[in-house]
Coordinates of C-alpha atoms in Angstrom, one line a residue:
X77 CA 86.3 70.4 77.8
X78 CA 83.7 72.7 78.9
X79 CA 83.5 76.1 77.6
X80 CA 83.1 78.9 80.1
X81 CA 80.2 80.9 78.9
X82 CA 77.2 79.3 79.6
X83 CA 74.3 79.2 76.4
X84 CA 76.7 80.3 73.7
X85 CA 78.2 78.3 71.0
X86 CA 82.4 77.6 70.7
X87 CA 82.3 80.7 68.5
X88 CA 80.8 83.0 70.3
X89 CA 82.8 82.1 73.7
X90 CA 86.2 82.5 71.6
X91 CA 85.1 86.0 71.3
X92 CA 84.5 86.6 75.0
X93 CA 86.5 89.2 77.3
X94 CA 86.6 86.6 80.1
X95 CA 90.1 85.5 80.2
X96 CA 90.9 89.7 80.7
X97 CA 88.1 89.7 83.3
X98 CA 89.5 86.3 84.9
X99 CA 93.2 88.1 85.0
X100 CA 92.2 91.5 86.2
X101 CA 90.0 90.3 89.1
X102 CA 92.2 87.4 90.5
X103 CA 95.5 89.1 90.2
X104 CA 93.8 92.3 91.9
X105 CA 92.3 90.2 94.8
X106 CA 95.4 88.4 95.8
X107 CA 97.5 91.8 95.6
X108 CA 95.2 93.5 97.9
X109 CA 94.5 90.4 100.2
X110 CA 98.3 90.4 100.9
X111 CA 98.8 93.9 101.7
X112 CA 95.0 93.6 103.7
X113 CA 97.1 90.6 105.4
X114 CA 100.1 92.2 106.4
X115 CA 98.2 95.7 107.3
X116 CA 96.7 93.0 109.8
X117 CA 100.1 90.9 111.3
X118 CA 101.9 94.8 111.4
X119 CA 98.9 96.4 113.1
X120 CA 97.6 93.7 115.4
X121 CA 100.2 91.1 116.0
X122 CA 103.4 93.0 115.6
X123 CA 102.6 96.2 117.2
X124 CA 99.2 95.5 119.3
X125 CA 97.4 98.8 117.8
X126 CA 94.2 97.2 116.0
X127 CA 92.3 99.9 115.5
X128 CA 88.4 101.1 114.0
X129 CA 90.4 102.2 111.1
X130 CA 92.2 98.8 110.4
X131 CA 88.8 97.2 110.9
X132 CA 87.3 99.6 107.9
X133 CA 89.8 98.5 106.1
X134 CA 89.0 94.9 106.1
X135 CA 85.8 94.8 105.4
X136 CA 87.0 97.0 102.7
X137 CA 88.5 94.0 101.5
X138 CA 85.9 91.7 102.1
X139 CA 83.5 93.9 100.3
X140 CA 86.2 93.9 97.5
X141 CA 86.9 90.0 97.1
X142 CA 83.0 89.5 96.9
X143 CA 83.2 92.1 93.7
X144 CA 85.5 90.4 91.9
X145 CA 83.9 86.9 92.5
X146 CA 81.0 88.9 91.5
X147 CA 82.5 90.0 88.1
X148 CA 83.7 86.3 87.7
X149 CA 80.6 84.9 87.9
X150 CA 79.1 87.4 85.4
X151 CA 81.8 86.5 83.2
X152 CA 80.1 83.0 82.7
X153 CA 76.6 84.6 82.0
X154 CA 76.9 87.1 79.6
X155 CA 79.8 90.1 80.5
X156 CA 82.4 90.2 78.4
X157 CA 80.7 89.5 75.2
X158 CA 78.6 92.6 73.0
X159 CA 75.3 92.9 74.3
X160 CA 73.8 91.3 71.1
X161 CA 75.6 88.1 71.7
X162 CA 74.9 87.8 75.3
X163 CA 72.5 84.6 75.7
X164 CA 68.9 85.4 76.2
X165 CA 68.7 82.7 78.6
X166 CA 71.0 83.5 81.2
X167 CA 69.6 87.3 81.3
X168 CA 67.8 87.3 84.7
X169 CA 70.2 85.5 86.6
X170 CA 73.2 88.3 84.9
X171 CA 71.1 90.9 86.0
X172 CA 70.3 89.1 89.2
X173 CA 73.9 89.0 89.7
X174 CA 75.1 92.8 88.9
X175 CA 72.6 94.2 91.1
X176 CA 73.9 91.8 93.9
X177 CA 77.1 93.8 93.2
X178 CA 76.2 97.2 93.4
X179 CA 76.1 97.8 97.5
X180 CA 79.7 95.9 97.8
X181 CA 81.5 97.8 95.0
X182 CA 80.1 100.8 97.0
X183 CA 80.6 99.7 100.5
X184 CA 84.1 98.5 99.4
X185 CA 85.2 102.4 98.2
X186 CA 83.4 103.7 101.0
X187 CA 85.4 102.0 103.4
X188 CA 89.3 102.5 102.8
X189 CA 88.0 106.3 101.7
X190 CA 86.7 106.7 105.6
X191 CA 89.1 104.1 107.0
X192 CA 91.9 106.5 106.0
X193 CA 90.0 109.9 107.4
X194 CA 89.8 107.3 110.7
X195 CA 93.6 107.5 110.3
X196 CA 94.0 111.1 110.0
X197 CA 91.8 111.6 113.2
X198 CA 94.5 109.1 115.2
X199 CA 97.4 110.4 113.7
X200 CA 96.6 114.2 114.9
X201 CA 94.4 112.9 118.6
X202 CA 97.2 114.5 120.5
X203 CA 98.0 117.7 118.6
X204 CA 96.5 121.1 118.8
X205 CA 94.9 121.0 115.3
X206 CA 91.1 121.8 116.6
X207 CA 90.3 123.2 113.7
X208 CA 92.3 120.3 110.8
X209 CA 90.1 117.3 113.3
X210 CA 87.1 119.6 112.6
X211 CA 87.5 119.4 108.3
X212 CA 88.8 115.5 108.3
X213 CA 85.5 115.1 110.4
X214 CA 83.8 116.6 107.8
X215 CA 85.2 114.9 104.6
X216 CA 84.6 111.6 106.7
X217 CA 80.7 112.7 107.1
X218 CA 80.2 113.3 103.3
X219 CA 82.1 110.7 102.3
X220 CA 79.7 108.3 103.3
X221 CA 76.3 110.4 103.1
X222 CA 77.1 110.9 99.3
X223 CA 78.2 107.4 99.2
X224 CA 75.3 105.9 100.3
X225 CA 73.1 108.0 99.1
X226 CA 74.8 106.7 95.6
X227 CA 73.8 103.3 96.6
X228 CA 70.3 104.2 97.4
X229 CA 70.2 105.9 93.9
X230 CA 71.5 102.4 92.0
X231 CA 68.9 100.0 94.1
X232 CA 65.6 102.4 93.6
X233 CA 66.9 102.7 89.6
X234 CA 64.2 101.0 88.4
X235 CA 60.6 101.2 89.1
X236 CA 58.7 99.2 89.8
X237 CA 62.7 97.7 91.6
X238 CA 62.8 94.3 91.0
X239 CA 63.0 95.3 87.4
X240 CA 66.9 96.0 88.0
X241 CA 67.1 91.7 88.3
X242 CA 64.3 91.1 86.2
X243 CA 64.6 93.7 83.1
X244 CA 61.6 92.6 80.7
X245 CA 59.2 93.4 83.4
X246 CA 56.9 96.5 82.3
X247 CA 58.1 99.6 83.8
X248 CA 60.5 102.5 83.8
X249 CA 64.2 102.7 84.5
X250 CA 66.6 106.1 85.4
X251 CA 69.0 106.4 82.0
X252 CA 72.8 104.7 83.1
X253 CA 74.3 108.3 82.2
X254 CA 72.1 110.0 84.4
X255 CA 72.9 107.8 87.5
X256 CA 76.7 107.2 86.7
X257 CA 77.6 110.5 85.6
X258 CA 76.9 111.9 89.2
X259 CA 77.9 109.0 91.3
X260 CA 81.7 109.3 88.8
X261 CA 81.5 113.1 90.1
X262 CA 81.1 112.6 93.8
X263 CA 83.4 109.5 93.6
X264 CA 86.4 111.8 92.0
X265 CA 85.7 114.4 94.6
X266 CA 85.7 112.4 97.8
X267 CA 88.9 110.7 96.3
X268 CA 90.9 114.2 95.7
X269 CA 89.9 115.3 98.9
X270 CA 90.8 112.3 101.0
X271 CA 94.0 111.8 99.9
X272 CA 95.1 115.4 99.3
X273 CA 93.6 116.4 102.4
X274 CA 97.3 115.0 104.8
X275 CA 99.1 117.3 102.8
X276 CA 99.4 120.0 104.6
X277 CA 100.0 118.5 108.0
X278 CA 103.0 116.7 105.9
X279 CA 104.4 120.0 105.0
X280 CA 104.7 120.8 109.2
X281 CA 106.4 117.9 110.2
X282 CA 109.8 118.1 111.6
X283 CA 111.2 115.3 109.9
X284 CA 114.1 114.8 107.6
X285 CA 113.1 116.2 103.5
X286 CA 113.4 112.4 101.5
X287 CA 111.3 111.1 104.6
X288 CA 108.6 113.5 104.0
X289 CA 108.3 112.8 100.5
X290 CA 108.5 109.4 100.7
X291 CA 105.3 110.4 103.2
X292 CA 103.6 112.3 100.3
X293 CA 104.0 110.2 97.9
X294 CA 102.5 106.9 99.0
X295 CA 99.3 109.3 99.8
X296 CA 99.7 111.0 95.9
X297 CA 99.6 107.1 94.6
X298 CA 96.4 107.3 95.8
X299 CA 95.2 109.5 92.8
X300 CA 95.7 106.8 90.9
X301 CA 92.2 105.5 92.2
X302 CA 91.0 109.5 90.8
X303 CA 92.1 108.2 87.3
X304 CA 90.8 104.8 87.7
X305 CA 87.1 106.7 88.4
X306 CA 88.1 108.8 85.1
X307 CA 88.1 106.1 82.9
X308 CA 85.1 104.7 84.2
X309 CA 82.7 107.8 83.5
X310 CA 84.9 107.3 79.8
X311 CA 83.3 103.8 79.5
X312 CA 79.8 105.7 80.7
X313 CA 79.1 106.8 77.0
X314 CA 80.1 103.3 75.6
X315 CA 77.3 101.9 77.8
X316 CA 74.6 104.1 76.6
X317 CA 75.8 103.2 72.6
X318 CA 75.9 99.4 72.5
X319 CA 74.9 98.4 76.1
X320 CA 78.3 96.8 77.4
X321 CA 79.4 97.4 80.7
X322 CA 82.2 95.3 80.7
X323 CA 85.0 97.9 80.5
X324 CA 83.0 99.9 83.3
X325 CA 83.3 96.8 85.7
X326 CA 86.5 96.1 84.9
X327 CA 87.6 99.6 85.9
X328 CA 85.6 99.7 89.4
X329 CA 87.2 96.4 90.0
X330 CA 90.8 98.0 89.2
X331 CA 89.6 100.8 91.3
X332 CA 88.8 99.2 94.6
X333 CA 91.5 96.8 95.0
X334 CA 93.9 99.3 93.9
X335 CA 92.4 101.9 96.6
X336 CA 92.2 99.3 99.4
X337 CA 96.4 98.4 99.2
X338 CA 97.2 101.5 98.6
X339 CA 95.4 102.7 101.5
X340 CA 97.5 100.6 103.6
X341 CA 100.5 101.4 102.4
X342 CA 101.6 103.5 104.7
X343 CA 100.7 101.1 107.4
X344 CA 103.6 99.2 106.5
X345 CA 106.2 101.6 106.8
X346 CA 106.9 99.8 109.9
X347 CA 107.5 96.6 108.0
X348 CA 109.6 98.3 105.1
X349 CA 112.1 99.6 107.9
X350 CA 113.1 96.4 110.1
X351 CA 113.4 94.5 106.5
X352 CA 115.7 97.3 104.9
X353 CA 117.4 96.9 108.7
X354 CA 117.7 93.0 108.7
X355 CA 119.1 93.0 105.1
X356 CA 122.0 95.1 105.7
X357 CA 125.4 93.9 106.6
X358 CA 126.2 95.6 109.9
X359 CA 124.3 98.1 112.0
X360 CA 124.5 99.7 115.4
X361 CA 123.4 97.4 118.2
X362 CA 120.3 99.1 120.3
X363 CA 120.1 99.1 123.7
X364 CA 116.6 100.8 125.1
X365 CA 116.6 103.1 128.5
X366 CA 115.0 105.2 130.8
X367 CA 116.6 108.5 131.6
X368 CA 116.2 110.8 134.1
X369 CA 113.0 113.0 132.4
X370 CA 111.3 109.4 132.8
X371 CA 111.5 109.7 128.5
X372 CA 112.1 106.1 126.7
X373 CA 115.4 106.2 124.4
X374 CA 117.5 103.7 122.3
X375 CA 120.9 104.3 122.2
X376 CA 122.8 103.2 119.2
X377 CA 126.3 101.7 120.1
X378 CA 128.7 101.0 117.1
X379 CA 132.2 99.6 117.8
X380 CA 135.0 99.7 115.8
X381 CA 137.8 97.4 116.2
X382 CA 141.8 97.3 115.8
X383 CA 143.1 94.2 116.2
X384 CA 142.8 90.9 118.0
X385 CA 142.6 89.4 121.9
X386 CA 143.5 86.1 123.5
X387 CA 140.6 86.4 126.0
X388 CA 137.1 85.6 126.1
X389 CA 135.0 88.8 126.6
X390 CA 132.8 89.4 129.7
X391 CA 130.0 91.5 130.4
X392 CA 130.7 95.4 131.3
X393 CA 128.6 98.1 132.4
X394 CA 129.3 101.7 130.7
X395 CA 128.4 104.9 132.3
X396 CA 127.4 107.8 129.6
X397 CA 126.9 110.5 131.4
X398 CA 122.9 111.7 132.2
X399 CA 122.0 108.9 134.4
X400 CA 122.1 106.0 131.8
X401 CA 123.7 103.1 131.3
X402 CA 124.5 100.9 128.2
X403 CA 125.7 96.9 128.9
X404 CA 127.5 95.2 126.5
X405 CA 127.0 91.9 125.8
X406 CA 129.5 89.5 125.2
X407 CA 129.2 90.1 121.4
X408 CA 132.2 87.0 119.6
X409 CA 134.8 85.6 121.5
X410 CA 136.8 88.6 119.8
X411 CA 135.0 91.7 120.8
X412 CA 133.3 93.3 123.5
X413 CA 133.0 96.9 124.9
X414 CA 135.9 96.2 127.5
X415 CA 138.7 94.1 127.4
X416 CA 139.4 91.8 130.7
X417 CA 142.8 89.6 130.8
X418 CA 143.4 86.1 131.3
X419 CA 141.9 86.2 135.0
X420 CA 138.9 87.5 134.1
X421 CA 139.6 91.0 135.3
X422 CA 138.6 94.4 133.6
X423 CA 141.7 95.9 132.0
X424 CA 142.4 99.8 133.5
X425 CA 140.3 102.1 131.6
X426 CA 142.0 105.5 130.7
X427 CA 140.9 108.9 129.1
X428 CA 137.3 107.8 129.1
X429 CA 135.4 110.4 127.2
X430 CA 131.7 111.4 126.8
X431 CA 130.0 114.4 126.0
X432 CA 125.7 114.4 126.4
X433 CA 123.3 115.9 124.2
X434 CA 121.1 114.6 121.8
X435 CA 123.9 112.4 120.9
X436 CA 126.1 111.6 123.1
X437 CA 129.8 109.9 122.9
X438 CA 132.5 108.3 124.8
X439 CA 135.5 107.3 123.3
X440 CA 137.4 104.6 125.6
X441 CA 141.2 103.8 125.1
X442 CA 142.3 100.4 126.6
X443 CA 145.6 100.4 128.8
X444 CA 146.9 96.8 128.3
X445 CA 149.1 94.6 130.3
X446 CA 152.6 94.2 129.6
X447 CA 153.1 91.1 126.9
X448 CA 149.4 90.6 125.6
X449 CA 147.8 90.8 122.8
X450 CA 145.9 93.7 122.2
X451 CA 142.5 94.8 120.9
X452 CA 141.2 98.4 120.8
X453 CA 137.7 99.1 120.4
X454 CA 136.1 102.6 119.8
X455 CA 132.8 103.3 121.0
X456 CA 130.5 105.7 119.2
X457 CA 127.3 106.3 121.9
X458 CA 124.1 108.2 120.3
X459 CA 121.0 109.2 121.6
X460 CA 117.5 109.1 120.1
X461 CA 114.3 110.0 121.7
X462 CA 111.8 107.3 121.1
X463 CA 108.6 109.0 121.4
X464 CA 106.6 108.8 118.3
X465 CA 106.0 112.2 116.1
X466 CA 102.7 112.7 113.4
X467 CA 104.8 111.0 111.2
X468 CA 105.4 107.7 113.4
X469 CA 101.9 107.6 114.1
X470 CA 100.9 104.8 112.0
X471 CA 102.3 102.7 114.2
X472 CA 100.4 103.4 117.2

């Protein structure tokens, strides 16, 4: 069986960190790809609202996959070994692959931050928060320009430029600490402002406290990428000492993949809500209708029944007030909003009571025909406005 690292002895191959590199790159790339695919399905297929931010995050994911592939390639050329044990035969090839990965890394981390900013602008596009929109635009422009500038610094770190992928070429290069420290500082600053920007928005949104805290928690998870950037800063000193960039590259891989995945989490909220509804044993039946003011609303009908009925139930129409009508279908052979007799005629209703407002209730008392087996059905009707608020704008 061929050993993993090229041009080294079996003993040197055995001490390489390539298994760690493979595990991190493959596992995180897989998780990130699954999360991005779920986002695409929710936004493009289910909600049919694929936007610019989704296209940006897909591009970022492609860059992340390419960067991980290049990291795996570098592990075959010496990445994972101390600098003095890396094979000289692979020196130029390793430097070329390493240089090729730099723009993909920078494009990837820029992409998920820009995607979040575009999503923020989409959320507040109909709001009166003009100053907030200006702040988001400023953050996005600063993020793009600073990361493009960082990419150019990495490109032109050496003079002549090709010394970056031909290390033995005569010339000079900027010291790694002088390049990596400022880039890491800018990246950390952008992480902080991008992930903390929506917190004031969620504080103003009128939703339940648990849901508000959940939304804020999702965005605060993005600060994990900041922790990864800090760990990369720690590795800069190690590179300055012995030239081993293994952990620097690994922490960059973690930062990139985790950042993309966390950015996608808010868009998966409707999928999680849907799955929770599917797994519940019982729940209200939903009916969509239009009210007199033209708004789309939903009516939830909860059935609570006692006893049995001997006949097959048919479709009934129940007025609920405020120009709204709820239609009940044949839920089962023993359940319906209103029962009918053996000839298919509706049994007389009396004591129909309804109340209107944000939530309306109707209590229907059934008067049975003498001699029949009867069933009492209690109908509870609630109305909710389906117009999207700021916390729902991830769906549109």
